[in-house]
XYZ file of C-alpha atoms in Angstrom:
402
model
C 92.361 146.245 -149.775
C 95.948 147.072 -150.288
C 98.618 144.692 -148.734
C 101.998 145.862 -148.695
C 103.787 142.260 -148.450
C 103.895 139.488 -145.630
C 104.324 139.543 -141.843
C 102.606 138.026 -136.096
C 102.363 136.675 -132.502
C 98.897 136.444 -133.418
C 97.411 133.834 -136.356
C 93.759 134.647 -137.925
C 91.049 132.140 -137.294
C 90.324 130.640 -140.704
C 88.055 128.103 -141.729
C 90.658 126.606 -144.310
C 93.301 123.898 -143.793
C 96.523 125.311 -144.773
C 98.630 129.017 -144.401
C 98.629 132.724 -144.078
C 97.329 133.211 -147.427
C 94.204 131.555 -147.249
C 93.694 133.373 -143.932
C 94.118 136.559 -145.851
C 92.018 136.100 -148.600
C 89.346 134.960 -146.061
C 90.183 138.521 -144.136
C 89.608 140.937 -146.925
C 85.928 139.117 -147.754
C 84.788 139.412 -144.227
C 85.849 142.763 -144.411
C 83.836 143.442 -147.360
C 86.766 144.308 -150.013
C 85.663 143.453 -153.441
C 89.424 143.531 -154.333
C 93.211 143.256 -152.694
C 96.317 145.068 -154.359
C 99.354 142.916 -153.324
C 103.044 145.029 -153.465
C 105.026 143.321 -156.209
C 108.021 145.511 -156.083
C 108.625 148.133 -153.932
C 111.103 150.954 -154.694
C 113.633 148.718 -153.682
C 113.776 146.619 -156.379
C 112.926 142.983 -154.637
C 110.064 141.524 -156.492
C 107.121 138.651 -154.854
C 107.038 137.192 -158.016
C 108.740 135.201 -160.171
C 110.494 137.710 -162.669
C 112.029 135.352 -165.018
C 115.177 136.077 -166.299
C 114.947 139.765 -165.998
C 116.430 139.311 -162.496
C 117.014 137.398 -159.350
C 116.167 140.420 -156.881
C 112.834 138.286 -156.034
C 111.407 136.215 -153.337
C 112.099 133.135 -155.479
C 115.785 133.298 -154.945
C 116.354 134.381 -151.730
C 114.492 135.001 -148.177
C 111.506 132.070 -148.160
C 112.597 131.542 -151.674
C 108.609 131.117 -152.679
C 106.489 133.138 -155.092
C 104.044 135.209 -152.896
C 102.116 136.998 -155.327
C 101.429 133.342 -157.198
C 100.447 131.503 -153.590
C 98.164 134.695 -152.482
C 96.253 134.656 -156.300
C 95.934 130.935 -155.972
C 94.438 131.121 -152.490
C 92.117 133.969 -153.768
C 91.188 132.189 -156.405
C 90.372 128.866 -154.790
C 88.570 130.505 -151.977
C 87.166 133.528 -152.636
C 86.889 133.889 -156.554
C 84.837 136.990 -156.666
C 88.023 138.943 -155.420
C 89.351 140.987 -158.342
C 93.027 140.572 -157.679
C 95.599 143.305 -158.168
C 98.845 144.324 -158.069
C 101.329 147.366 -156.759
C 104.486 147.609 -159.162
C 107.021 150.501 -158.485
C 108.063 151.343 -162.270
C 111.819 152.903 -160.834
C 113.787 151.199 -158.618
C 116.052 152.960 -156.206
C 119.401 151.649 -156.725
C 119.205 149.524 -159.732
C 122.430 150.698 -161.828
C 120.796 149.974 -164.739
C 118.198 152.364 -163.735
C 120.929 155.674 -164.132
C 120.045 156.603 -167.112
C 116.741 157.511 -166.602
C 117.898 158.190 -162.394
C 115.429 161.621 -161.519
C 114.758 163.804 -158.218
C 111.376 163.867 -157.686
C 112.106 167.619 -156.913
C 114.714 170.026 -157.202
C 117.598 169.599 -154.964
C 118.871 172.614 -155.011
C 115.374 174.176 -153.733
C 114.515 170.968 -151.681
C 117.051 169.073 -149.915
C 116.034 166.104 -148.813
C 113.784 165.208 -151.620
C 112.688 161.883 -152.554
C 115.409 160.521 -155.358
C 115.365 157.507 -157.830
C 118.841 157.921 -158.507
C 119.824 154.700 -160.081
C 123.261 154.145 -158.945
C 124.236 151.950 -156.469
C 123.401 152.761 -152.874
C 126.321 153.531 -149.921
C 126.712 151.936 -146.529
C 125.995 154.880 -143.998
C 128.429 153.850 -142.042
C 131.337 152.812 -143.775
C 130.205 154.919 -147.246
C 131.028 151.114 -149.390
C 129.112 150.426 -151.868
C 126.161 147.986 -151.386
C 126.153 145.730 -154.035
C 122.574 145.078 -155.536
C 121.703 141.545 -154.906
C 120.207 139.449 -157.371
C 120.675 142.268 -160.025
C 121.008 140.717 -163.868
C 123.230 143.240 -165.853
C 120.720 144.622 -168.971
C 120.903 147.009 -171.819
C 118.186 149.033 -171.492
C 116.464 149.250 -167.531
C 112.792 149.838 -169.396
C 112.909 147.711 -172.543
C 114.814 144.937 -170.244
C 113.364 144.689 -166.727
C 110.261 147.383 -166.227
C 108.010 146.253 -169.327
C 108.404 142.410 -169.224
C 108.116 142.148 -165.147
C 104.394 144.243 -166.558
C 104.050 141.618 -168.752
C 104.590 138.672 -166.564
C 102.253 139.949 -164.504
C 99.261 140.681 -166.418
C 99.841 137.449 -168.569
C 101.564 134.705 -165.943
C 99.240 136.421 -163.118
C 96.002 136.810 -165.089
C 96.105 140.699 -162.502
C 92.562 142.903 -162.543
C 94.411 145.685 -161.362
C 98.105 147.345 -162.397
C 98.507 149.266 -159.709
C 101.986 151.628 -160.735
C 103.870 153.961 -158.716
C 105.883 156.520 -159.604
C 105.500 157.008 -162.970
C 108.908 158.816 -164.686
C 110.411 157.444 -167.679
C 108.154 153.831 -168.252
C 106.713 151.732 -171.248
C 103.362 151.768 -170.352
C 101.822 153.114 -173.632
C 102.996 149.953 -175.151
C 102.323 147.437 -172.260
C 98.303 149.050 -171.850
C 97.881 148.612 -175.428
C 98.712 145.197 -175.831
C 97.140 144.608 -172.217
C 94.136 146.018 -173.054
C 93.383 144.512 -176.541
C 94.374 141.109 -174.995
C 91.607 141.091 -172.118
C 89.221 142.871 -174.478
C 89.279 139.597 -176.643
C 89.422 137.617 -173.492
C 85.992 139.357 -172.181
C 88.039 140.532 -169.229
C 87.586 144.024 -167.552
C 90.956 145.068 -166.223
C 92.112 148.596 -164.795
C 95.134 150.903 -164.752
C 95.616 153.414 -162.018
C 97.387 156.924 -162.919
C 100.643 156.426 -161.893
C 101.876 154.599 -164.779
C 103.486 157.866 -166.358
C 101.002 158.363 -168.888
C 97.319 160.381 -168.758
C 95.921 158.535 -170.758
C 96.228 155.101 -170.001
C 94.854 155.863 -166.334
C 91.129 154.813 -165.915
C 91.115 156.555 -161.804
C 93.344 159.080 -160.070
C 94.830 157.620 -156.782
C 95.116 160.453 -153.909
C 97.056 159.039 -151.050
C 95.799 159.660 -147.619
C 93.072 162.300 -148.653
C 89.591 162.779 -150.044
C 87.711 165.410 -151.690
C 85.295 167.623 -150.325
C 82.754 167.341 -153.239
C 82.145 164.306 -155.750
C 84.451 164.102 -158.889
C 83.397 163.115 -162.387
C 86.551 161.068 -162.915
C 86.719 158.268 -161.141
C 88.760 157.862 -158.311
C 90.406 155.665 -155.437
C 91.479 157.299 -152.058
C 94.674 155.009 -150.541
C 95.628 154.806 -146.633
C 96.431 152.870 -144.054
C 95.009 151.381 -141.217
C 98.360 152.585 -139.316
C 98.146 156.111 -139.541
C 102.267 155.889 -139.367
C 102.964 153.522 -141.808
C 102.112 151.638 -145.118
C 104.385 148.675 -143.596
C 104.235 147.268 -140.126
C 105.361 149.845 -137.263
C 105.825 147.695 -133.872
C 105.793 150.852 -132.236
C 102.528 151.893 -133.366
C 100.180 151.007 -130.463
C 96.837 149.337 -130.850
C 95.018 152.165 -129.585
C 96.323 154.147 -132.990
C 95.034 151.898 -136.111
C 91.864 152.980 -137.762
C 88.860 151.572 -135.943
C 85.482 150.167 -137.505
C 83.592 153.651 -136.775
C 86.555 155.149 -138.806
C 86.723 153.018 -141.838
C 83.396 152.835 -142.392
C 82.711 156.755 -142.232
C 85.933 157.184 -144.747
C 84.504 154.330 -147.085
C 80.651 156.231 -147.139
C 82.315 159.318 -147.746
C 84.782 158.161 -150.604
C 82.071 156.546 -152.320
C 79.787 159.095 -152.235
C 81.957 161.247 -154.036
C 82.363 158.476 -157.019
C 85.456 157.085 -155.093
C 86.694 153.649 -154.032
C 88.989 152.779 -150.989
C 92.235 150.993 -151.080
C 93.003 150.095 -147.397
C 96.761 149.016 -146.614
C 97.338 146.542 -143.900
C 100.624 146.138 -143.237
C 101.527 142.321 -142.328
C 104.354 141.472 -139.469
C 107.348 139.436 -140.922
C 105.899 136.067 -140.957
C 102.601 136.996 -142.577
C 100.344 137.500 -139.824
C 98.452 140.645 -138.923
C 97.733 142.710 -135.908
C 94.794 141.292 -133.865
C 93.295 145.054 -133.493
C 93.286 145.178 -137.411
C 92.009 142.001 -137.554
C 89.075 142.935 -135.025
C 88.164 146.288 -136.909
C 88.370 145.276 -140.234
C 85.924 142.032 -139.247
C 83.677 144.633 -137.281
C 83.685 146.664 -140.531
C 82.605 143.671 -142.824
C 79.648 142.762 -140.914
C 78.478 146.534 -141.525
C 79.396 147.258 -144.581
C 78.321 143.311 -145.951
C 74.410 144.197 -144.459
C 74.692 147.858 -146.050
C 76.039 146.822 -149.719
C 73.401 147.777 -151.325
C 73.988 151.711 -150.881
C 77.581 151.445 -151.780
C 78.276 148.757 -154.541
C 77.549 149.559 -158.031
C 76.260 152.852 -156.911
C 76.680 156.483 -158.259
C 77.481 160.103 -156.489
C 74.285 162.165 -156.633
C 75.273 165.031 -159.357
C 72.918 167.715 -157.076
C 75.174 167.714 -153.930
C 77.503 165.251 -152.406
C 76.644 166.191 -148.143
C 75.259 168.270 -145.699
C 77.432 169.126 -143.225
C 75.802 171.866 -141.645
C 72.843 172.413 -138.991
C 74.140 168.953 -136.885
C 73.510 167.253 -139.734
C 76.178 164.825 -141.511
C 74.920 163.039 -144.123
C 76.012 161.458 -147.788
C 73.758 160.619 -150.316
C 74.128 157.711 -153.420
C 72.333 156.405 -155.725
C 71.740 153.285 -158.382
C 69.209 153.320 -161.140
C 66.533 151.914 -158.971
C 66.685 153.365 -155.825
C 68.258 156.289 -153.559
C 70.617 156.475 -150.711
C 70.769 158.857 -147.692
C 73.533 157.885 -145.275
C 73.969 159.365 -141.728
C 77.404 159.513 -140.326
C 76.259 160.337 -136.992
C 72.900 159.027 -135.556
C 69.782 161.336 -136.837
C 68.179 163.092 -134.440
C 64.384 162.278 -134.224
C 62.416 165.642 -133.454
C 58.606 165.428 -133.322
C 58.821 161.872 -134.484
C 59.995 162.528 -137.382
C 64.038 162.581 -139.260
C 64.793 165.787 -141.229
C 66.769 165.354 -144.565
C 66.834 169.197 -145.811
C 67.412 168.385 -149.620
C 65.583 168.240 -152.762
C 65.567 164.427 -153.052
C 64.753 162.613 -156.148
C 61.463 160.869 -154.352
C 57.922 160.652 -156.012
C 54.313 159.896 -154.641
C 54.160 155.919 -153.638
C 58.094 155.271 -153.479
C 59.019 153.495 -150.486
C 61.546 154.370 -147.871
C 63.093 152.060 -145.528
C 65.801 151.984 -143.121
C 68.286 150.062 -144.486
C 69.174 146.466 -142.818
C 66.897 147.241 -139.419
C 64.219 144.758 -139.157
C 60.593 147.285 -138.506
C 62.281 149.703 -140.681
C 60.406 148.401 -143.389
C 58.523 150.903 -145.261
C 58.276 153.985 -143.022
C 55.732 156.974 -143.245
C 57.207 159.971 -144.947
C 56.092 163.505 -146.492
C 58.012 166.361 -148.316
C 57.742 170.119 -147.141
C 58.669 172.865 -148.713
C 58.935 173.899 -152.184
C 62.831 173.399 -154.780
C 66.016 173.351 -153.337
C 64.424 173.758 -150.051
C 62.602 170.663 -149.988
C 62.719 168.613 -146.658
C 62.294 164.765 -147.035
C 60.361 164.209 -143.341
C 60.668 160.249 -142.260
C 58.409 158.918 -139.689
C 61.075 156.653 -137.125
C 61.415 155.940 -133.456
C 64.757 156.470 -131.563
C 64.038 152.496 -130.857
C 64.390 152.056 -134.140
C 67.774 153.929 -135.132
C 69.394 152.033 -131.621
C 69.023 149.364 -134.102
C 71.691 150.111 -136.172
C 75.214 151.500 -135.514
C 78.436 153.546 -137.763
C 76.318 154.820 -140.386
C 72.393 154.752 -140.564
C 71.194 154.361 -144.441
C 67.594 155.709 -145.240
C 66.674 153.761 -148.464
C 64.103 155.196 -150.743
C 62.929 152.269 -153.130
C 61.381 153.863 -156.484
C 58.554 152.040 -157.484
């Protein structure tokens, strides 16, 4: 779960005493997450953290005048432990002057007006074209050496983060900060990850396409990132309720990211105050209680190297796996012809493994038989339409190996 910084007229139910934050953390484990990405510093330069002496641009000096990122970990970390915790950290910012020399369209002008621009010199009043000064901006030597690599630091070592989560990339320091990050949690037992916009190949353990998925699975690791506000990674008050991804939604994007060897970063964008919109709220709980009875075909699973769908005949289906036992998960509700479900693959099933349908009580061991002969094998399963009304979003065939 990705959440782009606080914002309400409506306050989450939460079982703890105490706070927004707690009510968050509580959020993202109903909904299933197994980790949150917090924005740390957007392009704008104003940090949720406590940045030390490498500036004053930060939550700790002005607005609430609290460290975010620190209260949100602690919750996390009181409440729900088994949250890996991350964070986002724009390496530029927009209008830092100390940011000039190494100031870059992201491309050409000349060929594309309008382009996005980390220019690095101060920004102008629209209206009256005066300068804007940069609050809370410390005067440094060097933008990188100075501000970008020790705000890293502080928050891999003051933070204890799972996750950097960079944006951006361009001119950065992150050969030296994922070396010295890595060999510190490697003697600390810890398993930490770097996404791949840190401005450097090889310090990125997963690619991170934003708003898009691929059509077949990737060998590389990867983690798809969108919103539940198809407008906006912030909160739009314009966006009606009607428009935010549903439960059906998520769920069918999650199966299908992770059956192509993906992960999903979901951003919720918070009102002002911290709380969040009560149609989120209801989709993403909706979501949980699906995806919480289903885990076991979509944690610590694999894609299936043979073929990531069918999508063809009616059919819409995505397969995973795990090293004891295979997945076959319907996006739309299978149609039961002569008693009997149709999955036209050659599936990885043997003589006495057991196939079930996943989290449906009397789905339990069902009949089943293979026809045909290679790649046109057809796995045959013996269930009632009774059955299948059982279930909802996504119906997961199970076959146990034995």
């Amino acid at each position: 779960m990705d959440q782009t910084g606080p914002t309400t007229t409506h306050s989450l139910t939460s079982r703890r005493p105490n706070s927004t934050r707690t009510e968050w953390v509580d959020l993202f484990a109903e909904a299933g997450a197994q980790y949150f990405v917090i924005t740390s510093k957007h392009h704008d330069g104003f940090a949720l953290f406590d940045t030390g002496e490498t500036s004053n641009r930060s939550s700790t000096q002005y607005g609430p005048k609290r460290d975010l990122v620190r209260e949100l970990f602690d919750a996390a970390a009181t409440y729900q432990p088994s949250l890996r915790r991350g964070t986002y950290f724009s390496l530029p910012e927009w209008y830092n002057p100390d940011f000039g020399p190494y100031g870059f369209d992201q491309l050409p002008a000349e060929s594309v007006p309008g382009t996005n621009s980390w220019p690095g010199v101060p920004a102008r009043n629209p209206y009256t074209d005066a300068i804007e000064p940069y609050t809370g901006h410390v005067p440094v030597d060097d933008f990188i050496a100075d501000v970008m690599l020790p705000q890293m630091r502080i928050l891999a070592t003051d933070y204890e983060i799972d996750i950097m989560w960079c944006d951006i990339g361009a001119a950065n320091a992150t050969a030296v900060f994922a070396a010295e990050w890595w060999n510190a949690t490697r003697t600390a037992n810890r398993q930490v990850a770097i996404n791949s916009r840190c401005g450097i190949a090889q310090a990125a353990d997963f690619d991170t396409p934003e708003y898009a998925t691929f059509s077949s699975a990737q060998a590389r690791k990867w983690e798809s990132n969108m919103g539940m506000d198809p407008y906006s990674y912030g909160y739009n008050a314009a966006t009606p309720d009607e428009a935010y991804m549903n439960a059906s939604t998520l769920i069918r994007t999650l199966v299908d990211v992770v059956s192509k060897n993906g992960n999903l970063l979901l951003d919720i964008g918070p009102r002002a105050d911290g709380t969040i919109v009560q149609a989120e709220v209801d989709s993403l709980r909706e979501a949980g209680r699906w995806i919480t009875a289903h885990g076991a075909a979509l944690f610590n699973t694999t894609y299936w190297f043979v073929q990531s769908e069918i999508v063809a005949g009616g059919l819409d289906v995505r397969f995973t796996q795990t090293d004891d036992a295979f997945y076959v998960l319907f996006l739309e509700k299978p149609v039961v012809e002569n008693g009997v479900v149709r999955v036209p693959a050659p599936l990885p099933i043997l003589e006495g493994d057991l196939v079930s349908l996943l989290a449906v009580k009397g789905g339990e061991d069902l009949a089943w038989n293979v026809s045909g002969e290679g790649g046109w094998k057809v796995l045959n399963i013996e269930v009632t339409d009774a059955l299948l009304d059982e279930d909802k979003f996504c119906w997961v065939f199970e076959i146990k190996y034995t």
